[in-house]
PDB file of C-alpha atoms in Angstrom:
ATOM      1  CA  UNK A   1       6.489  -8.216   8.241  1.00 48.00           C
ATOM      2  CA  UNK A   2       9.130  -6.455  10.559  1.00 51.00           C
ATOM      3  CA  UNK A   3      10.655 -10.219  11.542  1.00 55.00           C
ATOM      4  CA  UNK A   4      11.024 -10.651   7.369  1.00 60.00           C
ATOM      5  CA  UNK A   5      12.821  -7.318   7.154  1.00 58.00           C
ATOM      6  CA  UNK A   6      14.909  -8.079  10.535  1.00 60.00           C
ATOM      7  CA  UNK A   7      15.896 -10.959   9.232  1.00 63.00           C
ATOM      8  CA  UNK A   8      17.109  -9.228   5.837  1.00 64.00           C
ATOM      9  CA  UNK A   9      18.935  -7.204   7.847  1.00 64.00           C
ATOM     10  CA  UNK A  10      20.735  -9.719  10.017  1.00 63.00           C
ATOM     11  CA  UNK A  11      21.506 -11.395   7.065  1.00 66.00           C
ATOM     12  CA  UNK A  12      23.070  -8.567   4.974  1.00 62.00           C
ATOM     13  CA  UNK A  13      24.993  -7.781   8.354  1.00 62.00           C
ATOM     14  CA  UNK A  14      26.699 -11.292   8.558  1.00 64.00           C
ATOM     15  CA  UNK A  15      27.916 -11.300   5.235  1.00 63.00           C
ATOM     16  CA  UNK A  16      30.016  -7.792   5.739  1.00 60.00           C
ATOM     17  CA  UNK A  17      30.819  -8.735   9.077  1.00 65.00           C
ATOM     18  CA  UNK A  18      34.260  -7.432   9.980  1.00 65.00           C
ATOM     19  CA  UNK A  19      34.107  -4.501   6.995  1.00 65.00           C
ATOM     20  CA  UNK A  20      33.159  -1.290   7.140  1.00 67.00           C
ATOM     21  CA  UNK A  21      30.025  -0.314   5.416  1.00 63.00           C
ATOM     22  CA  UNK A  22      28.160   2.473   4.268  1.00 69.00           C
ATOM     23  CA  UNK A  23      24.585   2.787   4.892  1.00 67.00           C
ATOM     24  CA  UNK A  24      23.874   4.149   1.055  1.00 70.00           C
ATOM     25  CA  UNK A  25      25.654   0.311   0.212  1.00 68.00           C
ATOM     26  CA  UNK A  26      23.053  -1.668   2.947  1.00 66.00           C
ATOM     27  CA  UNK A  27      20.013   0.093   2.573  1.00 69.00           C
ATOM     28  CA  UNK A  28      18.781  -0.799  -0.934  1.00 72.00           C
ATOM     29  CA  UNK A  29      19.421  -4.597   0.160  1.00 68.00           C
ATOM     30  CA  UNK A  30      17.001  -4.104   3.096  1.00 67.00           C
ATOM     31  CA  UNK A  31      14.064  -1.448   1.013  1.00 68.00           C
ATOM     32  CA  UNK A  32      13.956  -3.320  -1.975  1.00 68.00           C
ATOM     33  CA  UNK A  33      12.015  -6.457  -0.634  1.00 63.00           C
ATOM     34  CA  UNK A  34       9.474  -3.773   0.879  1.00 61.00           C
ATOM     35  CA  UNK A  35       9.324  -1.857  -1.858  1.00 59.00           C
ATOM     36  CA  UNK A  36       7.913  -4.369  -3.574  1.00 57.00           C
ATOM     37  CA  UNK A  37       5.519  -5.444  -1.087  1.00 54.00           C
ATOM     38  CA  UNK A  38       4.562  -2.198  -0.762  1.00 52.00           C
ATOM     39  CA  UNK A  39       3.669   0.218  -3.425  1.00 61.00           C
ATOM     40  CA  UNK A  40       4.571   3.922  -2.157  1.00 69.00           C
ATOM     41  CA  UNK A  41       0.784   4.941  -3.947  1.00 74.00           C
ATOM     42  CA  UNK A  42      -0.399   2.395  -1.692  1.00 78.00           C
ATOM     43  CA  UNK A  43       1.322   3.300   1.476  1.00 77.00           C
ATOM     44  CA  UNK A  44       0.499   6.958   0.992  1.00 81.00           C
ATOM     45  CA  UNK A  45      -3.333   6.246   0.265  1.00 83.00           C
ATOM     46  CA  UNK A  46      -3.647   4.336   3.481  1.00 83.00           C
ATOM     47  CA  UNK A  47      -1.982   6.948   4.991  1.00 82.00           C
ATOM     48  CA  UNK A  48      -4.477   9.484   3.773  1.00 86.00           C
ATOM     49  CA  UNK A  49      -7.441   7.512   3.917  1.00 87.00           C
ATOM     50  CA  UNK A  50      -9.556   9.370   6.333  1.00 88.00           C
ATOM     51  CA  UNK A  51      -8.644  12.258   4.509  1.00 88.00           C
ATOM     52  CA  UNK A  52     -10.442  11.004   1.210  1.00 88.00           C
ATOM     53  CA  UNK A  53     -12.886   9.168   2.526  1.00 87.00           C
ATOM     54  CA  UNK A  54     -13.980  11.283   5.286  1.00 87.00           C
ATOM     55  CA  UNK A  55     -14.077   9.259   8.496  1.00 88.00           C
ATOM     56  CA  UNK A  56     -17.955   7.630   8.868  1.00 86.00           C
ATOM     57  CA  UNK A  57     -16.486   5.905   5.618  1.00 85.00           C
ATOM     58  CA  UNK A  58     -12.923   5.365   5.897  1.00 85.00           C
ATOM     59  CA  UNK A  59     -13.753   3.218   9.513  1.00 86.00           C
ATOM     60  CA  UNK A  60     -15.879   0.932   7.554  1.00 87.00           C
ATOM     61  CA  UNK A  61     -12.907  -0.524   4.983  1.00 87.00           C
ATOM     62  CA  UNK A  62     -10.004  -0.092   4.257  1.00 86.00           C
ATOM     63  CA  UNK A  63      -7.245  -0.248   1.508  1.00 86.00           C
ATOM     64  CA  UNK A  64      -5.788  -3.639   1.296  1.00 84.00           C
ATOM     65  CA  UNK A  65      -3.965  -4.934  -2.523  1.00 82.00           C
ATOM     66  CA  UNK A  66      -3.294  -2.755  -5.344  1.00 80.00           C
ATOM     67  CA  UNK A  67      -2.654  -4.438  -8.344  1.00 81.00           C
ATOM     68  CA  UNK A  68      -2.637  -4.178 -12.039  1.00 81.00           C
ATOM     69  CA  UNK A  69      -4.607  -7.084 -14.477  1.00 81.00           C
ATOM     70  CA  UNK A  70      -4.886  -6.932 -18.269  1.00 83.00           C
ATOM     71  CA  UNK A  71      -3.986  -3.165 -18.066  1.00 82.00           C
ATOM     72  CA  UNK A  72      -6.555  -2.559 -15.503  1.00 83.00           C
ATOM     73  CA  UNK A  73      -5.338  -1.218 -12.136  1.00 85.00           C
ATOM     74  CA  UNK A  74      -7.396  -2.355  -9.039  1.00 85.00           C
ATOM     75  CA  UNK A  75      -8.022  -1.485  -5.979  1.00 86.00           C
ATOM     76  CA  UNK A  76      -9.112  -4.296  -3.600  1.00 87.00           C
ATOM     77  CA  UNK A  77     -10.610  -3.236  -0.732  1.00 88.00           C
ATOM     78  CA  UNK A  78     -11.238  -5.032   2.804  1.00 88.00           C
ATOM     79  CA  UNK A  79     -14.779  -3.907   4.224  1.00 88.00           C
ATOM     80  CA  UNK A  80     -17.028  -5.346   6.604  1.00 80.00           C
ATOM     81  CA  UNK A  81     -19.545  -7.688   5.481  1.00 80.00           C
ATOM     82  CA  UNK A  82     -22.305  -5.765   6.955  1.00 82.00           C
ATOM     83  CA  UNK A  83     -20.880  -2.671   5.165  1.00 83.00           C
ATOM     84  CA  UNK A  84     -20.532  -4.275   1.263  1.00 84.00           C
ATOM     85  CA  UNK A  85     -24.025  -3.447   0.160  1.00 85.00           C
ATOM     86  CA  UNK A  86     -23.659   0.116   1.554  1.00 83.00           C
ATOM     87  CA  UNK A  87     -20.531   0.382  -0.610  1.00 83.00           C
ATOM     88  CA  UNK A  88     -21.209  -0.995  -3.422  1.00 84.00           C
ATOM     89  CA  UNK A  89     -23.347   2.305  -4.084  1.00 86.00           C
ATOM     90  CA  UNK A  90     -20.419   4.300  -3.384  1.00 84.00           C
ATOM     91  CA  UNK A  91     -17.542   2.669  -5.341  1.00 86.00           C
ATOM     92  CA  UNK A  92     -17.670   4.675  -8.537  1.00 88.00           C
ATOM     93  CA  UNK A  93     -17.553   7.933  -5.770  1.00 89.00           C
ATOM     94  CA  UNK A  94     -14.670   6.518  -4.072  1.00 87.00           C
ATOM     95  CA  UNK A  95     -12.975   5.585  -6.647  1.00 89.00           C
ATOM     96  CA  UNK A  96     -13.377   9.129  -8.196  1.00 90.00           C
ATOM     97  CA  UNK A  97     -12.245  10.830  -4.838  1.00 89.00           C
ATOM     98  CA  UNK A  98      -9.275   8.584  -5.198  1.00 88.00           C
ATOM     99  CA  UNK A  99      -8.211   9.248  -8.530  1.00 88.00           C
ATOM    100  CA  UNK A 100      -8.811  13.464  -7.518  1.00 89.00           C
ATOM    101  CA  UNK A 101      -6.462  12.779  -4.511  1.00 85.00           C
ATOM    102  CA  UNK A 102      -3.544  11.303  -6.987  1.00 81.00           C
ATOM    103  CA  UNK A 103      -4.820  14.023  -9.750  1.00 82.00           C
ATOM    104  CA  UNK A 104      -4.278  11.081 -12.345  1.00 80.00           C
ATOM    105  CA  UNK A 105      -6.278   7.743 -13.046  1.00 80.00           C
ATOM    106  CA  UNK A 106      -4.856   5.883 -10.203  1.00 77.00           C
ATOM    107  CA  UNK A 107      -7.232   3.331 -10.079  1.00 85.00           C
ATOM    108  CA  UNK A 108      -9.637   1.671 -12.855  1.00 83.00           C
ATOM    109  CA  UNK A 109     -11.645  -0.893 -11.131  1.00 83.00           C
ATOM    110  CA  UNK A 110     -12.567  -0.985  -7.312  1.00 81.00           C
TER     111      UNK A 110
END
């Protein structure tokens, strides 16, 4: 990921070689292809993760696609096999601790 947006950069830097620029002009050119990579929800609920999960949980999975499918938005989660049984009895929990975090229905489907 950081040699995609390095290379964004480089590239945005060769056009305007010999000009002046301003940074308000190149930055949208280099955030925009993370941005949507990365949704800021997203970034800030791995971020916080421990925090909602508490951390026996949160170092069993972790946060991994958010997306939204026939106006369902899920949450798909990376866990470890020996883990998925375990929590599948407390997906409708952390789902709910979720959606308190964001204080809005952030998430649908787990």
């Amino acid at each position: 990921m950081f040699l995609d947006n390095f290379l964004v950069i480089v590239a945005v830097l060769r056009k305007y070689k010999n000009k002046p620029l301003l940074i308000s002009s190149l930055l949208p050119k280099v955030l925009n292809p993370i941005k949507k990579k990365f949704s800021s929800n997203l970034f800030e609920l791995e971020f916080h993760w421990e925090d909602i999960l508490g951390k026996e949980l949160a170092n069993k999975c972790y946060p991994s696609k958010f997306y939204k499918k026939n106006n369902f938005k899920t949450l798909e989660i990376s866990i470890n096999g020996n883990y998925a049984l375990e929590f599948s009895y407390y997906s409708a929990k952390i789902k709910e601790k979720i959606n308190t975090f964001f204080k809005y229905d952030y998430i649908n489907v787990i």
